[in-house]
Short mmCIF file of C-alpha atoms in Angstrom, two decimals:
data_model
loop_
_atom_site.label_atom_id
_atom_site.label_comp_id
_atom_site.label_asym_id
_atom_site.label_seq_id
_atom_site.Cartn_x
_atom_site.Cartn_y
_atom_site.Cartn_z
CA MET A 174 -7.74 -14.02 -12.01
CA GLY A 175 -8.68 -12.20 -8.77
CA LYS A 176 -10.92 -9.34 -7.82
CA LYS A 177 -11.06 -7.31 -4.59
CA LEU A 178 -14.62 -6.56 -3.56
CA VAL A 179 -16.31 -4.63 -0.78
CA LEU A 180 -19.55 -6.32 0.31
CA ASN A 181 -22.14 -4.67 2.53
CA PHE A 182 -24.74 -6.97 4.03
CA PRO A 183 -28.02 -5.68 5.44
CA SER A 184 -28.71 -6.90 8.97
CA SER A 185 -31.23 -9.44 7.62
CA LEU A 186 -28.43 -11.31 5.84
CA VAL A 187 -25.71 -11.16 8.48
CA ASP A 188 -26.54 -14.57 9.92
CA LYS A 189 -26.84 -16.33 6.53
CA PRO A 190 -24.03 -18.51 5.10
CA ILE A 191 -23.63 -16.53 1.90
CA ILE A 192 -19.92 -16.62 1.23
CA SER A 193 -19.72 -20.42 1.36
CA SER A 194 -22.11 -20.49 -1.61
CA LEU A 195 -19.44 -18.76 -3.67
CA VAL A 196 -17.26 -21.84 -3.20
CA ARG A 197 -20.01 -24.40 -3.73
CA GLU A 198 -21.96 -22.88 -6.59
CA PHE A 199 -19.33 -20.86 -8.44
CA ASN A 200 -16.16 -22.80 -7.70
CA LEU A 201 -14.37 -19.67 -6.48
CA ASP A 202 -11.69 -19.22 -3.84
CA PHE A 203 -11.92 -16.34 -1.46
CA ASN A 204 -9.57 -14.62 0.88
CA ILE A 205 -11.20 -12.41 3.51
CA LEU A 206 -9.20 -9.20 3.93
CA LYS A 207 -11.52 -7.63 6.43
CA ALA A 208 -14.80 -8.54 8.13
CA TYR A 209 -16.83 -6.29 10.34
CA VAL A 210 -20.30 -6.18 11.82
CA THR A 211 -21.42 -2.67 12.72
CA PRO A 212 -23.26 -1.89 15.97
CA GLU A 213 -26.39 -1.62 13.77
CA GLU A 214 -25.59 -5.24 12.82
CA GLU A 215 -24.86 -4.60 9.20
CA GLY A 216 -22.01 -6.66 7.81
CA ASN A 217 -19.03 -5.26 5.95
CA LEU A 218 -16.64 -7.60 4.19
CA VAL A 219 -13.63 -6.95 2.02
CA LEU A 220 -12.60 -10.05 0.11
CA GLU A 221 -10.55 -11.14 -2.79
CA LEU A 222 -12.24 -13.62 -5.13
CA THR A 223 -10.15 -15.85 -7.35
CA GLY A 224 -11.33 -18.10 -10.15
CA ASP A 225 -12.90 -17.98 -13.59
CA GLU A 226 -13.78 -14.41 -14.62
CA GLY A 227 -17.24 -15.35 -15.91
CA LYS A 228 -17.96 -17.18 -12.66
CA ILE A 229 -16.87 -14.12 -10.65
CA GLY A 230 -19.36 -12.06 -12.67
CA SER A 231 -22.14 -14.57 -11.98
CA ALA A 232 -21.21 -14.64 -8.30
CA ILE A 233 -21.44 -10.85 -8.08
CA ARG A 234 -24.90 -10.95 -9.74
CA HIS A 235 -25.94 -13.68 -7.32
CA LEU A 236 -24.82 -11.61 -4.32
CA LYS A 237 -26.61 -8.51 -5.62
CA GLY A 238 -29.75 -10.58 -6.09
CA LEU A 239 -29.64 -11.52 -2.42
CA GLY A 240 -29.54 -7.86 -1.41
CA VAL A 241 -25.81 -7.57 -0.80
CA LYS A 242 -24.29 -4.27 -1.89
CA VAL A 243 -21.21 -5.12 -3.98
CA GLU A 244 -18.52 -2.63 -4.92
CA LEU A 245 -15.12 -3.09 -6.48
CA LEU A 246 -12.36 -2.10 -4.08
CA SER A 247 -11.41 0.96 -6.04
CA LYS A 248 -11.11 3.28 -3.11
CA GLU A 249 -7.71 4.42 -2.11
CA VAL A 250 -6.54 5.96 1.12
CA GLU A 251 -4.03 8.74 0.83
CA MET A 252 -1.94 10.45 3.45
CA ILE A 253 -1.72 14.23 3.21
CA ARG A 254 1.79 14.62 4.57
CA GLU A 255 1.44 18.33 5.55
CA ARG A 256 -1.59 17.54 7.70
CA CYS A 257 0.04 14.61 9.51
CA THR A 258 1.66 15.51 12.84
CA ASP A 259 3.17 12.03 13.36
CA CYS A 260 1.22 11.44 16.55
CA THR A 261 0.72 7.69 15.81
CA ALA A 262 -2.95 7.51 16.88
CA CYS A 263 -3.73 5.72 13.59
CA ILE A 264 -1.15 2.97 13.93
CA PRO A 265 -2.85 0.51 16.31
CA GLN A 266 -6.14 0.98 14.43
CA CYS A 267 -4.84 -0.29 11.08
CA PRO A 268 -5.89 -3.94 10.66
CA VAL A 269 -3.18 -4.77 8.10
CA GLY A 270 -0.10 -2.92 9.35
CA ALA A 271 -0.16 -0.38 6.53
CA LEU A 272 0.76 2.36 9.01
CA TRP A 273 3.85 2.25 11.20
CA MET A 274 6.37 4.49 12.89
CA ASP A 275 9.91 4.88 11.65
CA LYS A 276 12.03 4.29 14.77
CA ASP A 277 14.69 6.86 13.88
CA SER A 278 12.70 9.80 12.59
CA PHE A 279 9.55 9.09 14.65
CA GLN A 280 7.61 9.72 11.45
CA VAL A 281 4.43 7.86 10.60
CA LYS A 282 4.80 5.86 7.38
CA PHE A 283 2.02 4.60 5.16
CA SER A 284 2.03 1.84 2.55
CA SER A 285 -0.74 2.15 -0.02
CA GLU A 286 0.07 -1.38 -1.27
CA LYS A 287 -0.77 -2.93 2.09
CA CYS A 288 -3.82 -0.71 2.62
CA ILE A 289 -7.26 -2.29 2.15
CA ALA A 290 -9.07 1.08 2.29
CA CYS A 291 -11.15 0.17 5.35
CA GLY A 292 -11.10 3.83 6.37
CA ILE A 293 -10.57 3.41 10.11
CA CYS A 294 -7.46 5.65 10.00
CA LEU A 295 -9.61 8.48 8.63
CA LYS A 296 -11.54 8.44 11.89
CA ALA A 297 -8.54 7.88 14.12
CA CYS A 298 -6.57 10.84 12.74
CA PRO A 299 -7.10 13.99 14.86
CA THR A 300 -5.86 16.30 12.09
CA ARG A 301 -7.67 14.42 9.29
CA ALA A 302 -4.48 13.73 7.39
CA MET A 303 -5.86 10.50 5.90
CA VAL A 304 -8.36 10.86 3.07
CA LEU A 305 -10.29 8.45 0.88
CA ARG A 306 -10.06 8.87 -2.88
CA ILE A 307 -12.70 7.09 -4.93
CA MET B 85 25.62 26.10 41.51
CA LYS B 86 24.63 28.62 38.84
CA THR B 87 22.05 31.38 38.68
CA ILE B 88 19.67 32.26 35.87
CA ALA B 89 21.36 35.68 35.59
CA GLU B 90 24.73 33.97 35.03
CA ILE B 91 23.22 31.68 32.38
CA ASN B 92 21.69 34.68 30.59
CA GLU B 93 25.08 36.38 30.62
CA LYS B 94 26.56 33.27 28.95
CA ILE B 95 23.75 33.27 26.37
CA LYS B 96 24.54 36.92 25.62
CA THR B 97 28.24 36.22 25.09
CA GLY B 98 27.55 33.08 23.07
CA LYS B 99 29.12 30.80 25.70
CA ALA B 100 26.02 29.02 26.98
CA VAL B 101 25.87 25.25 26.56
CA VAL B 102 22.35 24.35 25.50
CA VAL B 103 21.20 20.77 24.83
CA THR B 104 17.86 19.09 24.28
CA ALA B 105 16.56 16.68 26.93
CA GLU B 106 17.39 13.78 24.57
CA GLU B 107 20.97 15.01 24.24
CA LEU B 108 21.24 15.48 28.01
CA ILE B 109 20.29 11.85 28.58
CA GLU B 110 23.14 10.78 26.28
CA LEU B 111 25.61 13.17 27.91
CA CYS B 112 24.80 11.91 31.40
CA ARG B 113 25.22 8.33 30.21
CA GLU B 114 28.65 9.13 28.78
CA LYS B 115 30.06 11.57 31.32
CA GLY B 116 27.95 11.08 34.42
CA VAL B 117 25.58 13.54 36.04
CA LYS B 118 28.17 15.53 37.99
CA LYS B 119 30.34 16.45 35.03
CA THR B 120 27.34 17.07 32.76
CA ALA B 121 25.74 19.36 35.36
CA SER B 122 28.88 21.49 35.49
CA GLN B 123 29.02 21.79 31.70
CA VAL B 124 25.40 22.21 30.61
CA ASP B 125 23.55 25.47 31.22
CA VAL B 126 20.13 24.89 29.69
CA VAL B 127 18.08 21.84 28.74
CA THR B 128 15.28 22.31 26.24
CA THR B 129 12.10 20.24 26.23
CA GLY B 130 9.07 19.92 24.00
CA THR B 131 5.57 18.54 23.76
CA PHE B 132 2.89 18.60 21.05
CA GLY B 133 -0.52 17.16 21.84
CA PRO B 134 -4.24 17.97 22.05
CA MET B 135 -4.92 20.29 24.97
CA CYS B 136 -8.64 20.94 25.34
CA SER B 137 -8.38 23.66 27.95
CA SER B 138 -7.17 26.22 25.44
CA GLY B 139 -8.71 29.29 23.91
CA LEU B 140 -8.20 32.69 22.38
CA PHE B 141 -9.07 36.22 23.49
CA LEU B 142 -9.66 38.58 20.58
CA ASN B 143 -10.28 42.28 20.42
CA ILE B 144 -11.68 42.87 16.97
CA GLY B 145 -11.69 46.69 17.00
CA HIS B 146 -14.72 48.99 17.06
CA SER B 147 -17.10 49.24 14.12
CA ARG B 148 -18.76 52.39 12.77
CA PRO B 149 -21.39 52.76 14.15
CA ARG B 150 -20.34 50.92 17.30
CA ILE B 151 -21.75 47.60 18.43
CA LYS B 152 -21.59 46.05 21.90
CA LEU B 153 -20.99 42.31 21.59
CA GLY B 154 -20.94 41.83 25.37
CA GLY B 155 -24.23 40.24 26.36
CA GLY B 156 -25.01 39.48 22.72
CA ARG B 157 -24.14 36.52 20.53
CA ILE B 158 -21.01 35.90 18.47
CA THR B 159 -19.96 33.16 16.08
CA LEU B 160 -16.67 32.73 14.22
CA ASN B 161 -17.10 30.57 11.10
CA GLY B 162 -20.31 29.42 12.75
CA VAL B 163 -18.62 28.43 16.03
CA PRO B 164 -20.04 30.27 19.06
CA ALA B 165 -17.62 32.48 20.96
CA TYR B 166 -18.03 33.79 24.49
CA ALA B 167 -19.70 37.21 24.51
CA GLY B 168 -19.64 38.02 28.21
CA LEU B 169 -16.86 40.60 28.04
CA ALA B 170 -16.61 44.26 26.96
CA ALA B 171 -17.90 45.70 23.68
CA VAL B 172 -15.52 44.07 21.17
CA ASP B 173 -13.63 41.51 23.24
CA LEU B 174 -14.44 37.83 22.85
CA TYR B 175 -13.07 34.44 23.82
CA ILE B 176 -13.26 31.37 21.66
CA GLY B 177 -12.60 28.06 23.35
CA ALA B 178 -10.93 25.10 21.65
CA THR B 179 -13.84 22.72 22.22
CA ALA B 180 -16.66 25.04 21.04
CA LEU B 181 -18.92 23.56 18.35
CA PRO B 182 -21.30 25.08 15.81
CA ASP B 183 -24.91 25.03 17.06
CA ASP B 184 -25.90 22.88 14.10
CA ASP B 185 -23.17 20.27 14.61
CA PRO B 186 -24.96 16.95 15.18
CA ARG B 187 -22.47 16.10 17.96
CA ASN B 188 -22.96 12.52 19.11
CA SER B 189 -26.60 12.22 18.05
CA LEU B 190 -25.38 9.65 15.54
CA HIS B 191 -22.63 8.10 17.60
CA PRO B 192 -19.71 8.45 17.07
CA GLY B 193 -19.90 12.04 15.83
CA ASN B 194 -17.21 13.31 13.48
CA PHE B 195 -16.59 16.72 15.06
CA THR B 196 -15.10 18.05 11.85
CA TYR B 197 -14.95 21.71 12.83
CA GLY B 198 -14.90 23.72 16.03
CA GLY B 199 -13.07 26.31 18.11
CA GLY B 200 -9.67 24.63 17.71
CA HIS B 201 -10.02 24.84 13.93
CA VAL B 202 -11.04 28.51 14.07
CA ILE B 203 -7.84 29.22 16.02
CA GLU B 204 -5.81 27.19 13.49
CA GLU B 205 -7.32 29.15 10.59
CA LEU B 206 -6.60 32.47 12.28
CA VAL B 207 -2.97 31.58 12.97
CA SER B 208 -2.68 30.41 9.33
CA GLY B 209 -3.61 33.91 8.19
CA LYS B 210 -7.00 32.93 6.79
CA ASP B 211 -10.02 35.22 6.94
CA VAL B 212 -12.62 34.07 9.46
CA LYS B 213 -16.28 35.08 9.30
CA LEU B 214 -17.55 36.90 12.38
CA GLU B 215 -21.30 37.19 12.82
CA ALA B 216 -22.69 38.91 15.85
CA ILE B 217 -25.78 40.43 17.31
CA GLY B 218 -25.93 42.98 20.07
CA TYR B 219 -28.98 44.40 21.84
CA GLY B 220 -28.23 48.04 21.09
CA THR B 221 -27.55 50.84 23.58
CA ASP B 222 -27.37 54.63 23.34
CA CYS B 223 -23.59 54.45 23.06
CA TYR B 224 -23.48 51.22 21.00
CA PRO B 225 -26.51 51.50 18.71
CA ARG B 226 -25.65 48.84 16.15
CA LYS B 227 -27.40 45.48 16.52
CA LYS B 228 -25.91 43.32 13.77
CA LEU B 229 -22.46 42.67 12.42
CA ALA B 230 -21.19 40.30 9.75
CA THR B 231 -17.60 40.72 8.65
CA TRP B 232 -14.48 38.82 7.71
CA ILE B 233 -11.71 39.24 10.22
CA ASN B 234 -8.04 38.44 9.90
CA LEU B 235 -5.41 37.95 12.58
CA LYS B 236 -3.27 40.77 11.20
CA ASP B 237 -6.12 43.27 11.50
CA VAL B 238 -7.44 42.55 14.99
CA ASN B 239 -6.03 44.50 17.93
CA GLU B 240 -5.03 41.73 20.32
CA ALA B 241 -5.10 37.96 19.88
CA ILE B 242 -4.07 36.40 23.16
CA LEU B 243 -3.93 32.64 23.38
CA PHE B 244 -4.69 31.92 27.01
CA ASN B 245 -4.88 28.28 27.96
CA PRO B 246 -5.94 27.51 31.54
CA ARG B 247 -4.59 23.95 31.46
CA ASN B 248 -1.78 22.79 29.19
CA CYS B 249 1.32 20.72 29.45
CA TYR B 250 0.16 17.88 31.71
CA GLN B 251 3.11 16.51 33.62
CA ASN B 252 2.18 12.90 32.91
CA TYR B 253 -0.92 11.12 31.73
CA ASN B 254 -2.97 7.94 31.75
CA VAL B 255 -2.52 5.18 29.22
CA ALA B 256 -6.06 4.48 28.00
CA VAL B 257 -7.43 1.01 27.25
CA ASN B 258 -10.85 -0.53 26.77
CA LEU B 259 -11.82 -3.69 28.65
CA SER B 260 -15.38 -3.78 27.32
CA LYS B 261 -16.67 -5.72 24.33
CA LYS B 262 -17.31 -2.75 22.06
CA THR B 263 -15.24 0.03 20.55
CA ILE B 264 -15.28 3.27 22.53
CA TYR B 265 -14.50 6.79 21.33
CA THR B 266 -12.66 8.91 23.86
CA TYR B 267 -10.44 11.97 24.18
CA MET B 268 -7.62 9.43 24.15
CA GLY B 269 -8.69 8.32 20.70
CA ILE B 270 -10.48 5.23 19.45
CA LEU B 271 -10.11 2.33 21.87
CA LYS B 272 -10.80 -1.09 20.43
CA PRO B 273 -12.58 -3.68 22.58
CA GLU B 274 -10.91 -6.17 24.90
CA LEU B 275 -7.55 -4.41 25.09
CA GLY B 276 -7.40 -3.91 21.33
CA ASN B 277 -5.01 -1.00 21.72
CA ALA B 278 -3.48 1.29 24.35
CA ASN B 279 -3.25 5.03 23.72
CA TYR B 280 -0.97 7.43 25.57
CA CYS B 281 -0.40 11.17 25.39
CA SER B 282 2.97 12.45 26.52
CA ALA B 283 6.36 13.08 25.00
CA GLY B 284 7.89 11.19 27.96
CA GLN B 285 11.58 12.01 28.26
CA LEU B 286 11.14 15.24 26.27
CA SER B 287 8.03 16.47 28.07
CA PRO B 288 8.64 19.76 29.96
CA LEU B 289 7.19 19.03 33.39
CA LEU B 290 8.62 15.52 33.57
CA LYS B 291 12.08 17.06 33.32
CA ASP B 292 11.65 19.38 36.32
CA PRO B 293 9.27 17.19 38.32
CA TYR B 294 9.07 19.47 41.38
CA LEU B 295 8.81 22.67 39.27
CA LYS B 296 11.93 24.04 40.95
CA THR B 297 12.72 26.28 37.97
CA ILE B 298 9.27 26.78 36.40
CA GLY B 299 6.85 29.27 37.92
CA PHE B 300 4.81 32.40 37.30
CA GLY B 301 6.46 34.38 34.52
CA THR B 302 8.65 31.63 33.05
CA ARG B 303 9.26 32.38 29.37
CA ILE B 304 8.52 29.45 27.10
CA PHE B 305 8.12 28.32 23.49
CA PHE B 306 4.39 28.58 22.92
CA GLY B 307 2.83 27.60 19.60
CA GLY B 308 5.93 28.62 17.68
CA GLY B 309 6.40 32.00 19.37
CA PRO B 310 7.40 33.18 22.82
CA GLY B 311 4.90 32.75 25.62
CA TYR B 312 4.76 32.77 29.39
CA VAL B 313 3.59 30.66 32.28
CA ALA B 314 0.59 32.62 33.54
CA TRP B 315 -0.37 30.59 36.60
CA TRP B 316 -0.42 27.01 37.71
CA GLY B 317 -2.85 25.12 35.52
CA THR B 318 -6.32 23.98 36.50
CA GLN B 319 -6.55 20.54 38.16
CA PHE B 320 -3.00 21.13 39.43
CA ASN B 321 -2.01 18.27 41.69
CA PRO B 322 1.50 18.28 43.13
CA SER B 323 0.53 15.77 45.85
CA GLY B 324 0.00 12.68 43.69
CA LYS B 325 2.03 9.49 43.88
CA ARG B 326 5.65 9.75 42.76
CA LYS B 327 8.37 7.25 41.95
CA GLU B 328 11.66 7.24 43.85
CA ASN B 329 13.17 9.46 41.15
CA GLY B 330 10.57 12.13 42.07
CA ILE B 331 8.58 11.74 38.87
CA PRO B 332 4.78 11.57 39.28
CA CYS B 333 3.22 8.37 37.99
CA GLY B 334 -0.06 10.06 37.00
CA GLY B 335 -1.55 13.40 35.96
CA ALA B 336 0.04 15.76 38.56
CA ALA B 337 1.15 19.31 37.61
CA THR B 338 -0.31 21.45 34.80
CA LEU B 339 0.34 25.00 33.58
CA ALA B 340 -1.77 27.97 32.51
CA LEU B 341 -0.05 29.56 29.53
CA ILE B 342 -0.34 32.87 27.75
CA GLY B 343 1.08 34.23 24.51
CA ASP B 344 0.52 36.38 21.43
CA LEU B 345 -1.18 34.37 18.68
CA LYS B 346 0.23 36.81 16.11
CA ALA B 347 3.73 35.51 16.88
CA MET B 348 2.70 31.84 16.60
CA LYS B 349 2.96 29.46 13.66
CA PRO B 350 0.34 27.13 12.18
CA GLU B 351 2.75 24.17 12.43
CA PHE B 352 2.47 24.39 16.21
CA VAL B 353 -1.19 25.35 16.69
CA ARG B 354 -3.55 22.83 15.11
CA GLY B 355 -7.23 22.03 15.39
CA ALA B 356 -8.04 18.43 16.26
CA SER B 357 -11.12 16.29 15.66
CA LEU B 358 -11.56 13.40 18.05
CA VAL B 359 -14.25 11.10 16.70
CA GLY B 360 -17.06 10.56 19.20
CA TYR B 361 -15.48 13.03 21.62
CA GLY B 362 -15.19 16.53 20.18
CA VAL B 363 -12.85 19.20 18.96
CA SER B 364 -9.60 20.25 20.59
CA LEU B 365 -6.47 22.30 19.96
CA ILE B 366 -3.05 20.74 19.51
CA VAL B 367 -0.46 23.05 21.02
CA GLY B 368 3.31 22.90 20.74
CA ILE B 369 5.09 23.86 23.96
CA GLY B 370 8.75 23.94 24.92
CA ILE B 371 10.19 24.96 28.27
CA PRO B 372 13.85 25.69 28.94
CA ILE B 373 15.19 24.22 32.16
CA PRO B 374 18.21 25.95 33.62
CA ILE B 375 20.67 23.44 35.06
CA LEU B 376 21.35 25.33 38.27
CA ASN B 377 22.60 22.31 40.19
CA GLU B 378 23.32 18.60 39.99
CA GLU B 379 19.90 17.56 41.22
CA LEU B 380 18.15 19.43 38.40
CA CYS B 381 20.51 17.77 35.92
CA ARG B 382 19.84 14.31 37.34
CA GLN B 383 16.08 14.84 37.09
CA ALA B 384 16.19 16.32 33.59
CA ALA B 385 18.21 13.31 32.43
CA VAL B 386 15.67 10.66 33.46
CA PRO B 387 14.99 8.56 30.34
CA ASP B 388 11.75 7.07 29.02
CA GLY B 389 12.46 3.73 30.71
CA GLU B 390 12.23 5.35 34.16
CA ILE B 391 9.08 7.41 33.58
CA TRP B 392 5.93 5.45 34.41
CA ALA B 393 2.29 5.97 33.50
CA PRO B 394 -0.85 4.27 34.83
CA VAL B 395 -2.94 2.06 32.54
CA VAL B 396 -6.62 2.91 32.97
CA ASP B 397 -9.78 1.32 31.56
CA TYR B 398 -11.84 3.97 29.77
CA SER B 399 -14.93 1.82 29.33
CA GLN B 400 -15.81 1.66 33.03
CA ASP B 401 -13.13 2.82 35.45
CA TYR B 402 -12.47 6.27 34.00
CA PRO B 403 -16.09 7.30 33.30
CA GLN B 404 -17.24 6.01 36.69
CA SER B 405 -14.19 7.46 38.51
CA THR B 406 -13.44 4.19 40.31
CA GLY B 407 -9.74 5.04 40.64
CA ARG B 408 -8.71 1.53 39.54
CA VAL B 409 -5.36 1.26 37.77
CA LEU B 410 -4.68 -1.88 35.73
CA GLY B 411 -0.92 -1.56 35.91
CA GLU B 412 1.99 0.71 35.11
CA VAL B 413 4.09 0.94 31.98
CA ASN B 414 7.03 3.17 31.10
CA TYR B 415 7.48 5.36 28.05
CA ALA B 416 10.21 3.19 26.55
CA GLN B 417 7.71 0.32 26.49
CA LEU B 418 4.97 2.58 25.11
CA LYS B 419 7.20 3.90 22.33
CA SER B 420 8.25 0.36 21.35
CA GLY B 421 4.75 -0.04 19.89
CA ARG B 422 3.68 -2.92 22.16
CA ILE B 423 3.00 -3.24 25.87
CA GLU B 424 1.86 -6.08 28.13
CA ILE B 425 -1.38 -5.58 30.02
CA LEU B 426 -3.11 -8.29 32.06
CA GLY B 427 -0.99 -10.86 30.24
CA LYS B 428 -1.91 -9.62 26.79
CA THR B 429 0.32 -7.94 24.22
CA VAL B 430 -1.37 -4.71 23.20
CA PRO B 431 -0.36 -2.35 20.36
CA THR B 432 0.17 1.29 21.37
CA GLY B 433 -0.62 4.61 19.74
CA SER B 434 0.04 8.14 20.89
CA LEU B 435 -2.02 11.30 20.66
CA SER B 436 1.11 13.34 21.31
CA SER B 437 3.71 13.62 18.55
CA TYR B 438 7.24 12.75 19.63
CA ARG B 439 8.59 13.93 16.26
CA LYS B 440 7.11 17.38 16.84
CA ALA B 441 8.27 17.42 20.49
CA ARG B 442 11.81 16.85 19.20
CA GLU B 443 11.42 19.62 16.65
CA ILE B 444 10.25 22.03 19.36
CA ALA B 445 13.11 21.16 21.74
CA SER B 446 15.68 21.73 19.01
CA LEU B 447 14.02 24.96 17.81
CA LEU B 448 14.04 26.33 21.35
CA LYS B 449 17.68 25.33 21.62
CA SER B 450 18.51 27.25 18.45
CA TRP B 451 16.61 30.33 19.63
CA ILE B 452 18.73 30.38 22.79
CA LEU B 453 21.96 29.77 20.92
CA GLN B 454 21.08 32.58 18.51
CA LYS B 455 20.49 34.91 21.50
CA GLN B 456 16.84 35.36 20.60
CA PHE B 457 15.54 33.82 23.78
CA PHE B 458 16.68 34.45 27.35
CA LEU B 459 15.62 32.67 30.50
CA THR B 460 13.43 34.24 33.16
CA GLN B 461 13.55 34.09 36.92
CA PRO B 462 9.99 33.13 37.97
CA ILE B 463 8.22 35.77 40.04
CA PHE B 464 6.96 33.05 42.36
CA PHE B 465 6.81 29.27 42.43
CA PHE B 466 3.75 27.05 42.53
CA PRO B 467 2.51 24.91 45.42
CA GLY B 468 4.68 21.83 45.93
CA PRO B 469 3.92 18.40 47.42
CA GLU B 470 4.49 19.76 50.94
CA SER B 471 1.77 22.42 50.48
CA GLY B 472 -1.11 19.99 50.74
CA TYR B 473 -2.54 21.50 47.53
CA THR B 474 -4.46 18.79 45.77
CA PHE B 475 -6.98 17.96 43.10
CA LYS B 476 -10.59 17.64 44.30
CA MET B 477 -13.54 15.79 42.84
CA LEU B 478 -16.83 17.68 42.71
CA LYS B 479 -18.83 17.41 45.93
CA GLU B 480 -22.37 17.41 44.59
CA LYS B 481 -25.05 19.14 46.65
CA PRO B 482 -28.38 18.13 45.16
CA VAL B 483 -30.69 20.99 44.25
CA LYS B 484 -33.92 20.57 46.21
CA GLN B 485 -37.40 21.76 45.45
CA ASP B 486 -37.11 24.96 47.53
CA ASN B 487 -34.21 25.93 45.21
CA LYS B 488 -32.15 27.15 48.20
CA PRO B 489 -28.49 26.19 48.70
CA ASN B 490 -28.06 23.83 51.64
#
């Protein structure tokens, strides 16, 4: 059983070893999909937790108790085809290769399966063809 | 040797051979330059990228009672327009921002809406809200105006862009340790990505590198309609470094372009938001190049692999104008998605759409083949490398306390 979560750490928690406690205290495995510390030194982490469902629930409560903002990864990025001009500015920004250029048509392609909804392509797109659906 | 008049005669009789720059490259590979030059009459090119030095003149028509906008204030959908012209003429620039836009006060700003978007909405046929105040005169008594305007109702809508169609451009990278937000897009730290902005082998001015056929009055594809070359563009620099094939390996030539917005299409005139930088206008441009001789054919057939661009650091070298270039890469490498810089493999992205450039080149080709578009003999040509015309940096003269020019 696995769950994709988006964790936002306040700057006061960025230097604390919080994720390791999920392994020690809740016997969970984690796979970090994305980790980011903003210039304001807040931490943003997208991870997949695997293990007992009850333990995942307890782990989420534990994280919330520490002041971590926890959200299920239920956001989805969508490409509005008519707005996309196929410039490719988004491609090198995508951390997971969910955007690429088709070598024959020179069209930008997007895979929602690979996407982790980090949202960087929304900023990189000059014509705002990428949108976040929640 | 051919003349433009002869080519136009062939277009009229349906005998002209018109190919896109991509097709010309293939033809020259197969048949050689000499044979291709004798067979091909026109090569079409295309480019589609953000071009900040763009803007629109509008004459909105006189109101009853009359108002004089000149010397007053005008906004279109909240974006300020220039009100330093006659009573109901105005100019809205691509980069203009609403007064209440937070800009970069919380860096990086989003720049969701500005002049480029107003122009896009007008060309899309949408109503745009004009609000204006004038100071009132005996002949123009009205002081306030708020009205929806539409492209079809205004008198003239002249897109006049002082600098479009850059001949070549920098490849932007970031050597610093933090992400930077530039007009070349988002640049990730420590060579995280490299962004370029040219259609390369399809780009108009790379295909006639000495502007031997392009000059004042050249008819072009402009935003989906016909347009004209109105002057050489600002920051024009024919004297920069060139490769042996004559192609500049940096910025170089630019064009000032003019055309009727009413004839343009929203697919080729788009507002752009560059995070942390501002708003711009993406313009689609295509220029026909008459193949008057073998030399023009050889130059128009230069492929991506032989067109080089300088790699420049936008964290320090560009903002401080140091002139340092980290290396050179060609457009074949850039379009492969990965380039090597300072020993590191760096993913590439483009601000200019090659897919749209292709679409423009083939549309222009079909216009010519359908006898809807004829070539023009330029009225005069622009300064060449021999002219000494060059691009100057600003020579600052500090303003002293006496407030007198020194």
